[in-house]
Amino acid sequence: MSSTPLVPESKLPALGTTIFTQMSALAQQHKAINLSQGFPDFDGPPWLQQRLAWHVSQGANQYAPMTGVASLRSAIADKTAELYGWRPDADSEITVTAGATEALYASITALVRPGDEVICFDPSYDSYAPAVALAGGILRRLPLQPPAFRVDWSQFAGLLSARARLVILNTPHNPSGTVWLAEDFRQLWQAIAEREIYVLSDEVYEHICFARDGHASVLAHNELRQRAIAVSSFGKTFHMTGWKVGYCVAPAAISAEVRKIHQYLTFSVNTPAQLALADMLNDQPQHWRELPDFYRAKRDRFVQGLAASRFEVLPCEGTYFLLADYSAISDLDDVSFCRWLTEQVGVAAIPLSVFCAEPFPHRLIRLCFAKQEATLDAAAERLCQL
Ligand code: PMP
Ligand code: GLN
């Protein structure tokens, strides 16, 4: 009998581990200040942690309902109504998921059939493309140009073929920090109104928005929301990326399809965390209301810290990421520059080209400012020496 291990033909042959995993590992290896992978280096609200412990102690330790704990779905409906002027039905239109990542995967799997075309905007978050590929879809990427990274709507219209099925967007946008205007949603609606094209709106940074007009959600658009899935993440909002709790909001018929996938991906999301998050939304809404100011102060401090450097910092209207152009410092490509920066300078960052399919000729890196002041100051000091 042969003992040769079997090696499956990969369904995703071009993929390795994510850039976020790679850069965080490199940062650890070189004891660099880690501004690469997006997560805070400070803890979430102690009150929220205490609620989690309390619910565990009260025996809330068995399966949650497949769609999410009722009190959490109801609190999400309240928050949505307050923010976007429309209240989703908590029973049929809100689904709690294992982070935004699961919501995105379940949504793409539910909507995309083999041969369908999916439009996304590059730079785009890394989880979209593999999910589309596994569903048999074909990704059409519309490149956005720095420094503004805004959608050219006539270019977008030109990309829509008869097979177009889904548009994936992300606002506030990781990595560029660009925020869509209500006008962008109007343009999107104009382009797709007459066709059976769905919208997946990744809004995980909805509460980290500094734009003058605030965050324009797809849920605030009366027509678009009837064919849209909006995805959110509590990890960003409550500084608890490791809890992996998110949710999506979509019309009942679309939610029903997403739930068919969700119930066999994870079935349900951990119970005490959901109960604690419901308490947090109900009792401490000031947390998310104050989040823009909290992160604006961090952004401004870091931008100020980099003012004396040779980096050119791009505008940031949302997310906790800042883009910096290093053309004045180095001729290296962005991947090599990020490795060098981590190993030699002691600051880890993310290269922009990894978010793009087309060659990305710009010299841009992404720096995460979800960090304590001391971390930001120490990183800025090192970056100013270049
Ligand atoms: N979408 C975007 C744009 C993100 O930046 C992230 C995480 N940083 C996610 C989705 C995934 O969120 P979660 O950690 O809740 O799965
Ligand atoms: N979304 C986070 C980022 O953009 C990373 C999440 C992950 O590591 N998958 O940095």
mmCIF file of C-alpha atoms and ligand atoms in Angstrom:
data_model
loop_
_atom_site.group_PDB
_atom_site.id
_atom_site.type_symbol
_atom_site.label_atom_id
_atom_site.label_comp_id
_atom_site.label_asym_id
_atom_site.label_seq_id
_atom_site.Cartn_x
_atom_site.Cartn_y
_atom_site.Cartn_z
ATOM 1 C CA MET A 1 0.000 0.000 0.000
ATOM 2 C CA SER A 2 1.301 3.421 -0.893
ATOM 3 C CA SER A 3 1.593 6.011 1.855
ATOM 4 C CA THR A 4 2.084 8.940 -0.525
ATOM 5 C CA PRO A 5 0.077 11.851 0.832
ATOM 6 C CA LEU A 6 -2.655 13.085 -1.501
ATOM 7 C CA VAL A 7 -2.268 16.619 -2.804
ATOM 8 C CA PRO A 8 -5.536 18.124 -4.049
ATOM 9 C CA GLU A 9 -5.566 20.225 -7.159
ATOM 10 C CA SER A 10 -6.054 23.689 -5.715
ATOM 11 C CA LYS A 11 -9.309 25.500 -6.393
ATOM 12 C CA LEU A 12 -7.458 28.755 -5.723
ATOM 13 C CA PRO A 13 -3.983 28.043 -7.143
ATOM 14 C CA ALA A 14 -2.816 31.665 -7.211
ATOM 15 C CA LEU A 15 -3.570 32.277 -3.542
ATOM 16 C CA GLY A 16 -1.242 32.035 -0.575
ATOM 17 C CA THR A 17 -1.818 33.429 2.914
ATOM 18 C CA THR A 18 -3.175 36.973 3.009
ATOM 19 C CA ILE A 19 -0.883 39.995 2.952
ATOM 20 C CA PHE A 20 -2.272 40.929 6.391
ATOM 21 C CA THR A 21 -1.119 37.620 7.893
ATOM 22 C CA GLN A 22 2.246 37.868 6.143
ATOM 23 C CA MET A 23 2.994 41.410 7.223
ATOM 24 C CA SER A 24 1.861 40.879 10.821
ATOM 25 C CA ALA A 25 4.162 37.833 11.021
ATOM 26 C CA LEU A 26 7.068 39.828 9.570
ATOM 27 C CA ALA A 27 6.372 42.656 12.028
ATOM 28 C CA GLN A 28 6.478 40.202 14.928
ATOM 29 C CA GLN A 29 9.658 38.572 13.659
ATOM 30 C CA HIS A 30 11.438 41.938 13.452
ATOM 31 C CA LYS A 31 9.730 43.471 16.494
ATOM 32 C CA ALA A 32 8.495 46.256 14.247
ATOM 33 C CA ILE A 33 5.664 48.642 15.104
ATOM 34 C CA ASN A 34 2.784 46.945 13.347
ATOM 35 C CA LEU A 35 0.755 49.422 11.288
ATOM 36 C CA SER A 36 0.003 46.781 8.662
ATOM 37 C CA GLN A 37 -2.977 44.516 9.475
ATOM 38 C CA GLY A 38 -5.972 46.607 10.510
ATOM 39 C CA PHE A 39 -6.653 46.122 14.210
ATOM 40 C CA PRO A 40 -6.430 48.335 17.314
ATOM 41 C CA ASP A 41 -3.533 47.952 19.774
ATOM 42 C CA PHE A 42 -5.911 48.978 22.580
ATOM 43 C CA ASP A 43 -8.818 47.151 24.138
ATOM 44 C CA GLY A 44 -12.533 47.653 23.600
ATOM 45 C CA PRO A 45 -14.901 49.022 26.252
ATOM 46 C CA PRO A 46 -14.508 47.242 29.640
ATOM 47 C CA TRP A 47 -18.315 47.469 30.033
ATOM 48 C CA LEU A 48 -18.750 45.307 26.934
ATOM 49 C CA GLN A 49 -16.262 42.755 28.251
ATOM 50 C CA GLN A 50 -18.127 42.621 31.555
ATOM 51 C CA ARG A 51 -21.425 42.024 29.766
ATOM 52 C CA LEU A 52 -19.830 39.123 27.893
ATOM 53 C CA ALA A 53 -18.569 37.582 31.148
ATOM 54 C CA TRP A 54 -21.965 38.131 32.758
ATOM 55 C CA HIS A 55 -23.879 36.394 29.968
ATOM 56 C CA VAL A 56 -21.439 33.473 30.096
ATOM 57 C CA SER A 57 -21.977 33.223 33.866
ATOM 58 C CA GLN A 58 -25.760 33.251 33.332
ATOM 59 C CA GLY A 59 -25.578 30.171 31.119
ATOM 60 C CA ALA A 60 -25.985 31.781 27.688
ATOM 61 C CA ASN A 61 -23.659 29.173 26.282
ATOM 62 C CA GLN A 62 -25.699 27.145 23.820
ATOM 63 C CA TYR A 63 -26.465 27.728 20.144
ATOM 64 C CA ALA A 64 -27.909 31.085 19.234
ATOM 65 C CA PRO A 65 -30.802 31.214 16.746
ATOM 66 C CA MET A 66 -29.506 30.769 13.186
ATOM 67 C CA THR A 67 -30.354 34.353 12.159
ATOM 68 C CA GLY A 68 -28.960 35.941 15.331
ATOM 69 C CA VAL A 69 -30.111 36.698 18.874
ATOM 70 C CA ALA A 70 -33.429 38.612 18.764
ATOM 71 C CA SER A 71 -32.297 41.446 21.067
ATOM 72 C CA LEU A 72 -29.259 42.094 18.865
ATOM 73 C CA ARG A 73 -31.258 42.112 15.623
ATOM 74 C CA SER A 74 -33.724 44.503 17.180
ATOM 75 C CA ALA A 75 -30.927 46.835 18.389
ATOM 76 C CA ILE A 76 -29.424 46.747 14.875
ATOM 77 C CA ALA A 77 -32.818 47.706 13.418
ATOM 78 C CA ASP A 78 -32.998 50.700 15.818
ATOM 79 C CA LYS A 79 -29.491 51.871 14.914
ATOM 80 C CA THR A 80 -30.192 51.510 11.198
ATOM 81 C CA ALA A 81 -33.410 53.533 11.516
ATOM 82 C CA GLU A 82 -31.632 56.299 13.425
ATOM 83 C CA LEU A 83 -28.751 56.510 10.982
ATOM 84 C CA TYR A 84 -30.265 55.863 7.583
ATOM 85 C CA GLY A 85 -33.916 56.842 8.020
ATOM 86 C CA TRP A 86 -35.296 53.392 7.302
ATOM 87 C CA ARG A 87 -35.993 50.505 9.668
ATOM 88 C CA PRO A 88 -35.260 46.981 8.433
ATOM 89 C CA ASP A 89 -37.467 44.161 9.671
ATOM 90 C CA ALA A 90 -35.470 42.540 12.467
ATOM 91 C CA ASP A 91 -36.823 39.047 11.754
ATOM 92 C CA SER A 92 -36.567 38.786 8.008
ATOM 93 C CA GLU A 93 -33.990 41.381 6.928
ATOM 94 C CA ILE A 94 -31.123 41.225 9.449
ATOM 95 C CA THR A 95 -28.722 38.291 9.774
ATOM 96 C CA VAL A 96 -25.893 38.127 12.318
ATOM 97 C CA THR A 97 -22.726 36.575 10.884
ATOM 98 C CA ALA A 98 -19.252 35.511 11.981
ATOM 99 C CA GLY A 99 -17.717 38.871 11.124
ATOM 100 C CA ALA A 100 -18.227 40.794 7.920
ATOM 101 C CA THR A 101 -16.065 38.194 6.192
ATOM 102 C CA GLU A 102 -18.753 35.539 6.529
ATOM 103 C CA ALA A 103 -21.494 37.940 5.434
ATOM 104 C CA LEU A 104 -19.503 38.793 2.300
ATOM 105 C CA TYR A 105 -18.812 35.155 1.486
ATOM 106 C CA ALA A 106 -22.402 34.045 2.111
ATOM 107 C CA SER A 107 -23.760 36.933 0.030
ATOM 108 C CA ILE A 108 -21.487 36.278 -2.931
ATOM 109 C CA THR A 109 -22.192 32.546 -2.770
ATOM 110 C CA ALA A 110 -25.940 33.181 -2.626
ATOM 111 C CA LEU A 111 -26.071 35.589 -5.559
ATOM 112 C CA VAL A 112 -23.340 34.633 -8.034
ATOM 113 C CA ARG A 113 -23.886 31.754 -10.485
ATOM 114 C CA PRO A 114 -21.272 30.233 -12.817
ATOM 115 C CA GLY A 115 -20.512 32.657 -15.634
ATOM 116 C CA ASP A 116 -22.035 35.681 -13.898
ATOM 117 C CA GLU A 117 -20.010 38.861 -13.982
ATOM 118 C CA VAL A 118 -19.239 40.715 -10.781
ATOM 119 C CA ILE A 119 -17.983 44.286 -10.829
ATOM 120 C CA CYS A 120 -15.681 45.580 -8.132
ATOM 121 C CA PHE A 121 -13.498 48.643 -7.736
ATOM 122 C CA ASP A 122 -9.726 48.282 -7.426
ATOM 123 C CA PRO A 123 -8.029 48.612 -5.000
ATOM 124 C CA SER A 124 -10.447 46.108 -3.488
ATOM 125 C CA TYR A 125 -10.537 44.172 -0.217
ATOM 126 C CA ASP A 126 -8.868 40.793 -0.538
ATOM 127 C CA SER A 127 -11.799 38.517 0.334
ATOM 128 C CA TYR A 128 -14.040 39.427 -2.617
ATOM 129 C CA ALA A 129 -12.114 37.814 -5.480
ATOM 130 C CA PRO A 130 -11.715 34.290 -4.009
ATOM 131 C CA ALA A 131 -15.412 34.144 -3.076
ATOM 132 C CA VAL A 132 -16.410 35.187 -6.593
ATOM 133 C CA ALA A 133 -14.009 32.625 -8.116
ATOM 134 C CA LEU A 134 -15.352 29.778 -5.955
ATOM 135 C CA ALA A 135 -18.900 30.684 -7.030
ATOM 136 C CA GLY A 136 -17.799 30.418 -10.679
ATOM 137 C CA GLY A 137 -18.221 34.150 -11.267
ATOM 138 C CA ILE A 138 -16.022 36.371 -13.383
ATOM 139 C CA LEU A 139 -14.640 39.472 -11.694
ATOM 140 C CA ARG A 140 -14.545 42.712 -13.688
ATOM 141 C CA ARG A 141 -12.356 45.180 -11.848
ATOM 142 C CA LEU A 142 -12.657 48.909 -12.403
ATOM 143 C CA PRO A 143 -9.378 50.573 -11.451
ATOM 144 C CA LEU A 144 -9.705 53.732 -9.339
ATOM 145 C CA GLN A 145 -6.967 56.344 -9.589
ATOM 146 C CA PRO A 146 -5.082 58.003 -6.746
ATOM 147 C CA PRO A 147 -5.208 60.394 -5.035
ATOM 148 C CA ALA A 148 -9.048 60.656 -5.061
ATOM 149 C CA PHE A 149 -9.983 57.027 -5.890
ATOM 150 C CA ARG A 150 -13.450 58.100 -7.122
ATOM 151 C CA VAL A 151 -15.610 56.087 -9.495
ATOM 152 C CA ASP A 152 -15.874 57.337 -13.077
ATOM 153 C CA TRP A 153 -19.544 56.497 -13.713
ATOM 154 C CA SER A 154 -19.336 56.516 -17.490
ATOM 155 C CA GLN A 155 -16.445 54.049 -17.286
ATOM 156 C CA PHE A 156 -18.575 51.955 -14.931
ATOM 157 C CA ALA A 157 -21.511 51.913 -17.365
ATOM 158 C CA GLY A 158 -19.144 50.754 -20.110
ATOM 159 C CA LEU A 159 -18.164 47.744 -18.010
ATOM 160 C CA LEU A 160 -21.695 46.376 -17.600
ATOM 161 C CA SER A 161 -22.326 43.466 -19.939
ATOM 162 C CA ALA A 162 -25.486 41.397 -20.311
ATOM 163 C CA ARG A 163 -23.995 38.922 -17.811
ATOM 164 C CA ALA A 164 -23.446 41.489 -15.040
ATOM 165 C CA ARG A 165 -25.081 40.195 -11.859
ATOM 166 C CA LEU A 166 -23.486 41.891 -8.846
ATOM 167 C CA VAL A 167 -21.632 45.093 -7.941
ATOM 168 C CA ILE A 168 -19.394 45.028 -4.857
ATOM 169 C CA LEU A 169 -18.517 48.360 -3.310
ATOM 170 C CA ASN A 170 -16.845 49.455 -0.093
ATOM 171 C CA THR A 171 -17.417 52.787 1.636
ATOM 172 C CA PRO A 172 -15.614 54.183 3.643
ATOM 173 C CA HIS A 173 -13.022 52.495 1.485
ATOM 174 C CA ASN A 174 -10.237 50.245 2.682
ATOM 175 C CA PRO A 175 -7.468 51.046 1.718
ATOM 176 C CA SER A 176 -7.932 54.532 0.224
ATOM 177 C CA GLY A 177 -10.080 56.196 2.917
ATOM 178 C CA THR A 178 -12.402 57.549 0.198
ATOM 179 C CA VAL A 179 -16.092 57.915 1.097
ATOM 180 C CA TRP A 180 -18.954 57.605 -1.382
ATOM 181 C CA LEU A 181 -21.364 60.509 -1.727
ATOM 182 C CA ALA A 182 -25.146 60.091 -1.957
ATOM 183 C CA GLU A 183 -24.585 61.173 -5.565
ATOM 184 C CA ASP A 184 -22.447 58.065 -6.194
ATOM 185 C CA PHE A 185 -25.349 55.874 -5.094
ATOM 186 C CA ARG A 186 -27.668 57.840 -7.400
ATOM 187 C CA GLN A 187 -25.287 57.222 -10.300
ATOM 188 C CA LEU A 188 -25.086 53.547 -9.421
ATOM 189 C CA TRP A 189 -28.862 53.305 -9.382
ATOM 190 C CA GLN A 190 -29.137 55.023 -12.762
ATOM 191 C CA ALA A 191 -26.685 52.555 -14.265
ATOM 192 C CA ILE A 192 -28.352 49.369 -12.992
ATOM 193 C CA ALA A 193 -32.036 50.268 -12.459
ATOM 194 C CA GLU A 194 -33.315 48.512 -15.580
ATOM 195 C CA ARG A 195 -31.289 45.326 -15.069
ATOM 196 C CA GLU A 196 -31.228 42.402 -12.651
ATOM 197 C CA ILE A 197 -28.042 43.511 -10.956
ATOM 198 C CA TYR A 198 -27.588 43.235 -7.189
ATOM 199 C CA VAL A 199 -25.425 45.356 -4.904
ATOM 200 C CA LEU A 200 -23.141 44.190 -2.109
ATOM 201 C CA SER A 201 -22.169 47.211 -0.044
ATOM 202 C CA ASP A 202 -19.294 46.608 2.362
ATOM 203 C CA GLU A 203 -19.820 49.264 5.035
ATOM 204 C CA VAL A 204 -17.705 47.874 7.873
ATOM 205 C CA TYR A 205 -16.258 51.358 8.537
ATOM 206 C CA GLU A 206 -19.678 53.064 8.615
ATOM 207 C CA HIS A 207 -18.916 54.518 12.066
ATOM 208 C CA ILE A 208 -15.377 55.612 11.196
ATOM 209 C CA CYS A 209 -16.266 58.380 8.786
ATOM 210 C CA PHE A 210 -14.944 61.950 8.816
ATOM 211 C CA ALA A 211 -16.523 63.173 5.580
ATOM 212 C CA ARG A 212 -18.499 66.422 5.734
ATOM 213 C CA ASP A 213 -21.757 64.731 4.758
ATOM 214 C CA GLY A 214 -21.102 61.640 6.851
ATOM 215 C CA HIS A 215 -21.487 58.055 5.666
ATOM 216 C CA ALA A 216 -23.901 57.544 2.777
ATOM 217 C CA SER A 217 -25.238 54.015 3.176
ATOM 218 C CA VAL A 218 -26.829 51.983 0.413
ATOM 219 C CA LEU A 219 -29.649 51.506 2.956
ATOM 220 C CA ALA A 220 -30.486 55.222 2.736
ATOM 221 C CA HIS A 221 -31.272 54.876 -0.978
ATOM 222 C CA ASN A 222 -34.940 53.850 -1.336
ATOM 223 C CA GLU A 223 -34.573 51.944 -4.588
ATOM 224 C CA LEU A 224 -31.084 50.496 -4.262
ATOM 225 C CA ARG A 225 -31.770 48.937 -0.873
ATOM 226 C CA GLN A 226 -34.466 46.772 -2.447
ATOM 227 C CA ARG A 227 -31.714 44.867 -4.237
ATOM 228 C CA ALA A 228 -28.781 45.423 -1.884
ATOM 229 C CA ILE A 229 -26.984 43.660 0.929
ATOM 230 C CA ALA A 230 -25.265 46.029 3.385
ATOM 231 C CA VAL A 231 -22.502 44.456 5.450
ATOM 232 C CA SER A 232 -21.287 45.713 8.854
ATOM 233 C CA SER A 233 -18.794 44.575 11.481
ATOM 234 C CA PHE A 234 -18.822 45.056 15.242
ATOM 235 C CA GLY A 235 -15.088 44.321 15.246
ATOM 236 C CA LYS A 236 -14.380 47.800 13.847
ATOM 237 C CA THR A 237 -16.981 49.619 15.907
ATOM 238 C CA PHE A 238 -16.126 48.199 19.334
ATOM 239 C CA HIS A 239 -12.361 47.617 18.902
ATOM 240 C CA MET A 240 -12.907 43.837 19.128
ATOM 241 C CA THR A 241 -11.743 42.433 15.798
ATOM 242 C CA GLY A 242 -11.145 39.065 17.470
ATOM 243 C CA TRP A 243 -14.795 38.599 18.434
ATOM 244 C CA LYS A 244 -15.713 38.151 14.775
ATOM 245 C CA VAL A 245 -19.310 39.317 14.943
ATOM 246 C CA GLY A 246 -20.856 41.179 12.019
ATOM 247 C CA TYR A 247 -24.172 41.325 10.239
ATOM 248 C CA CYS A 248 -25.875 42.000 6.963
ATOM 249 C CA VAL A 249 -29.109 43.796 6.094
ATOM 250 C CA ALA A 250 -31.013 42.858 2.932
ATOM 251 C CA PRO A 251 -34.618 42.501 1.712
ATOM 252 C CA ALA A 252 -36.354 39.350 2.969
ATOM 253 C CA ALA A 253 -36.062 37.429 -0.309
ATOM 254 C CA ILE A 254 -32.328 38.102 -0.572
ATOM 255 C CA SER A 255 -31.768 37.489 3.156
ATOM 256 C CA ALA A 256 -33.488 34.114 2.788
ATOM 257 C CA GLU A 257 -30.902 33.060 0.205
ATOM 258 C CA VAL A 258 -27.971 34.413 2.237
ATOM 259 C CA ARG A 259 -29.258 32.517 5.277
ATOM 260 C CA LYS A 260 -29.267 29.239 3.348
ATOM 261 C CA ILE A 261 -25.505 29.627 2.962
ATOM 262 C CA HIS A 262 -24.948 31.022 6.463
ATOM 263 C CA GLN A 263 -26.720 28.107 8.120
ATOM 264 C CA TYR A 264 -24.261 25.634 6.607
ATOM 265 C CA LEU A 265 -21.162 27.786 6.887
ATOM 266 C CA THR A 266 -21.421 28.548 10.605
ATOM 267 C CA PHE A 267 -25.094 27.923 11.448
ATOM 268 C CA SER A 268 -25.001 30.618 14.141
ATOM 269 C CA VAL A 269 -22.691 33.075 15.858
ATOM 270 C CA ASN A 270 -21.490 32.797 19.439
ATOM 271 C CA THR A 271 -24.317 33.541 21.858
ATOM 272 C CA PRO A 272 -22.780 35.507 24.759
ATOM 273 C CA ALA A 273 -20.988 37.903 22.392
ATOM 274 C CA GLN A 274 -24.276 38.655 20.618
ATOM 275 C CA LEU A 275 -26.077 39.295 23.914
ATOM 276 C CA ALA A 276 -23.255 41.553 25.125
ATOM 277 C CA LEU A 277 -23.280 43.511 21.850
ATOM 278 C CA ALA A 278 -27.056 43.973 22.115
ATOM 279 C CA ASP A 279 -26.569 45.432 25.624
ATOM 280 C CA MET A 280 -23.827 47.684 24.311
ATOM 281 C CA LEU A 281 -25.952 49.052 21.468
ATOM 282 C CA ASN A 282 -28.905 49.633 23.775
ATOM 283 C CA ASP A 283 -27.055 51.054 26.793
ATOM 284 C CA GLN A 284 -24.014 52.788 25.356
ATOM 285 C CA PRO A 285 -24.957 54.222 21.955
ATOM 286 C CA GLN A 286 -22.598 57.122 22.648
ATOM 287 C CA HIS A 287 -19.751 54.708 21.882
ATOM 288 C CA TRP A 288 -20.506 54.520 18.162
ATOM 289 C CA ARG A 289 -21.791 58.097 18.041
ATOM 290 C CA GLU A 290 -18.427 59.341 19.341
ATOM 291 C CA LEU A 291 -16.326 57.045 17.173
ATOM 292 C CA PRO A 292 -15.691 59.559 14.345
ATOM 293 C CA ASP A 293 -14.204 62.051 16.845
ATOM 294 C CA PHE A 294 -12.193 59.315 18.531
ATOM 295 C CA TYR A 295 -10.577 58.243 15.261
ATOM 296 C CA ARG A 296 -10.361 61.755 13.804
ATOM 297 C CA ALA A 297 -8.080 62.706 16.700
ATOM 298 C CA LYS A 298 -5.845 59.705 15.955
ATOM 299 C CA ARG A 299 -5.754 60.476 12.246
ATOM 300 C CA ASP A 300 -4.870 64.114 12.869
ATOM 301 C CA ARG A 301 -2.162 63.264 15.373
ATOM 302 C CA PHE A 302 -0.550 60.799 12.987
ATOM 303 C CA VAL A 303 -0.807 63.156 9.991
ATOM 304 C CA GLN A 304 0.777 65.867 12.148
ATOM 305 C CA GLY A 305 3.507 63.441 13.188
ATOM 306 C CA LEU A 306 4.305 62.678 9.558
ATOM 307 C CA ALA A 307 4.278 66.340 8.490
ATOM 308 C CA ALA A 308 8.050 66.622 8.802
ATOM 309 C CA SER A 309 8.655 63.373 6.884
ATOM 310 C CA ARG A 310 9.320 62.912 3.177
ATOM 311 C CA PHE A 311 6.128 60.869 2.800
ATOM 312 C CA GLU A 312 3.266 62.517 0.980
ATOM 313 C CA VAL A 313 0.144 61.695 2.963
ATOM 314 C CA LEU A 314 -3.101 61.352 0.994
ATOM 315 C CA PRO A 315 -6.466 62.647 2.260
ATOM 316 C CA CYS A 316 -8.421 60.244 4.486
ATOM 317 C CA GLU A 317 -12.184 60.729 4.934
ATOM 318 C CA GLY A 318 -12.905 57.432 6.644
ATOM 319 C CA THR A 319 -11.571 54.037 7.875
ATOM 320 C CA TYR A 320 -8.553 53.814 10.163
ATOM 321 C CA PHE A 321 -6.053 53.704 7.328
ATOM 322 C CA LEU A 322 -3.840 56.383 5.868
ATOM 323 C CA LEU A 323 -2.139 56.182 2.481
ATOM 324 C CA ALA A 324 1.370 57.554 2.100
ATOM 325 C CA ASP A 325 3.354 58.073 -1.102
ATOM 326 C CA TYR A 326 7.044 57.220 -0.656
ATOM 327 C CA SER A 327 8.278 58.340 -4.119
ATOM 328 C CA ALA A 328 10.618 60.890 -2.515
ATOM 329 C CA ILE A 329 12.214 58.193 -0.352
ATOM 330 C CA SER A 330 12.701 55.095 -2.478
ATOM 331 C CA ASP A 331 12.501 53.597 -5.963
ATOM 332 C CA LEU A 332 11.592 50.144 -4.635
ATOM 333 C CA ASP A 333 8.266 48.606 -5.649
ATOM 334 C CA ASP A 334 5.702 48.762 -2.860
ATOM 335 C CA VAL A 335 5.987 45.115 -1.736
ATOM 336 C CA SER A 336 9.787 45.364 -1.446
ATOM 337 C CA PHE A 337 9.486 48.765 0.226
ATOM 338 C CA CYS A 338 7.127 47.375 2.878
ATOM 339 C CA ARG A 339 9.472 44.492 3.621
ATOM 340 C CA TRP A 340 12.407 46.895 3.861
ATOM 341 C CA LEU A 341 10.425 49.261 6.053
ATOM 342 C CA THR A 342 9.528 46.438 8.431
ATOM 343 C CA GLU A 343 12.974 44.859 8.573
ATOM 344 C CA GLN A 344 15.201 47.955 8.522
ATOM 345 C CA VAL A 345 13.075 50.796 9.888
ATOM 346 C CA GLY A 346 10.877 48.856 12.289
ATOM 347 C CA VAL A 347 7.488 49.955 10.932
ATOM 348 C CA ALA A 348 5.202 47.462 9.161
ATOM 349 C CA ALA A 349 2.796 48.686 6.443
ATOM 350 C CA ILE A 350 0.686 47.191 3.660
ATOM 351 C CA PRO A 351 1.614 47.672 -0.029
ATOM 352 C CA LEU A 352 -1.257 48.978 -2.156
ATOM 353 C CA SER A 353 -0.597 46.829 -5.219
ATOM 354 C CA VAL A 354 -1.875 43.710 -3.456
ATOM 355 C CA PHE A 355 -5.405 45.167 -3.609
ATOM 356 C CA CYS A 356 -5.240 45.445 -7.409
ATOM 357 C CA ALA A 357 -5.253 43.030 -10.334
ATOM 358 C CA GLU A 358 -3.724 45.418 -12.884
ATOM 359 C CA PRO A 359 -0.120 46.516 -12.337
ATOM 360 C CA PHE A 360 -0.305 49.424 -9.898
ATOM 361 C CA PRO A 361 2.485 51.829 -10.833
ATOM 362 C CA HIS A 362 2.118 54.100 -7.796
ATOM 363 C CA ARG A 363 4.385 54.116 -4.755
ATOM 364 C CA LEU A 364 1.801 53.920 -2.014
ATOM 365 C CA ILE A 365 1.632 52.162 1.338
ATOM 366 C CA ARG A 366 -1.223 51.796 3.822
ATOM 367 C CA LEU A 367 -0.654 52.651 7.489
ATOM 368 C CA CYS A 368 -3.179 51.707 10.191
ATOM 369 C CA PHE A 369 -3.768 54.454 12.773
ATOM 370 C CA ALA A 370 -6.026 52.428 15.097
ATOM 371 C CA LYS A 371 -3.229 52.648 17.638
ATOM 372 C CA GLN A 372 -2.439 54.290 20.953
ATOM 373 C CA GLU A 373 -0.910 57.749 20.771
ATOM 374 C CA ALA A 374 2.460 56.432 21.937
ATOM 375 C CA THR A 375 2.478 53.855 19.114
ATOM 376 C CA LEU A 376 1.596 56.474 16.506
ATOM 377 C CA ASP A 377 4.232 58.894 17.832
ATOM 378 C CA ALA A 378 6.939 56.216 17.871
ATOM 379 C CA ALA A 379 6.079 55.129 14.319
ATOM 380 C CA ALA A 380 5.997 58.729 13.064
ATOM 381 C CA GLU A 381 9.395 59.382 14.624
ATOM 382 C CA ARG A 382 10.930 56.446 12.760
ATOM 383 C CA LEU A 383 9.228 57.389 9.493
ATOM 384 C CA CYS A 384 10.464 60.996 9.794
ATOM 385 C CA GLN A 385 14.049 59.762 9.763
ATOM 386 C CA LEU A 386 13.799 58.495 6.178
HETATM 387 N N1 PMP B 1 -14.354 44.366 4.670
HETATM 388 C C1 PMP B 1 -13.382 45.267 4.823
HETATM 389 C C2 PMP B 1 -13.277 46.398 3.861
HETATM 390 C C3 PMP B 1 -12.467 45.141 5.872
HETATM 391 O O1 PMP B 1 -11.477 46.037 6.011
HETATM 392 C C4 PMP B 1 -12.597 44.049 6.762
HETATM 393 C C5 PMP B 1 -11.648 43.818 7.908
HETATM 394 N N2 PMP B 1 -10.705 44.724 8.135
HETATM 395 C C6 PMP B 1 -13.625 43.142 6.562
HETATM 396 C C7 PMP B 1 -14.488 43.323 5.507
HETATM 397 C C8 PMP B 1 -13.808 41.946 7.451
HETATM 398 O O2 PMP B 1 -14.392 42.255 8.660
HETATM 399 P P1 PMP B 1 -14.518 41.182 9.842
HETATM 400 O O3 PMP B 1 -13.247 41.249 10.612
HETATM 401 O O4 PMP B 1 -15.696 41.623 10.641
HETATM 402 O O5 PMP B 1 -14.711 39.858 9.229
HETATM 403 N N1 GLN B 2 -9.390 43.839 7.206
HETATM 404 C C1 GLN B 2 -8.122 43.926 7.873
HETATM 405 C C2 GLN B 2 -7.210 44.846 7.075
HETATM 406 O O1 GLN B 2 -7.603 45.378 6.071
HETATM 407 C C3 GLN B 2 -7.456 42.590 7.984
HETATM 408 C C4 GLN B 2 -8.334 41.449 8.277
HETATM 409 C C5 GLN B 2 -7.575 40.169 8.041
HETATM 410 O O2 GLN B 2 -6.454 40.032 8.459
HETATM 411 N N2 GLN B 2 -8.181 39.291 7.324
HETATM 412 O O3 GLN B 2 -6.102 45.041 7.453
#
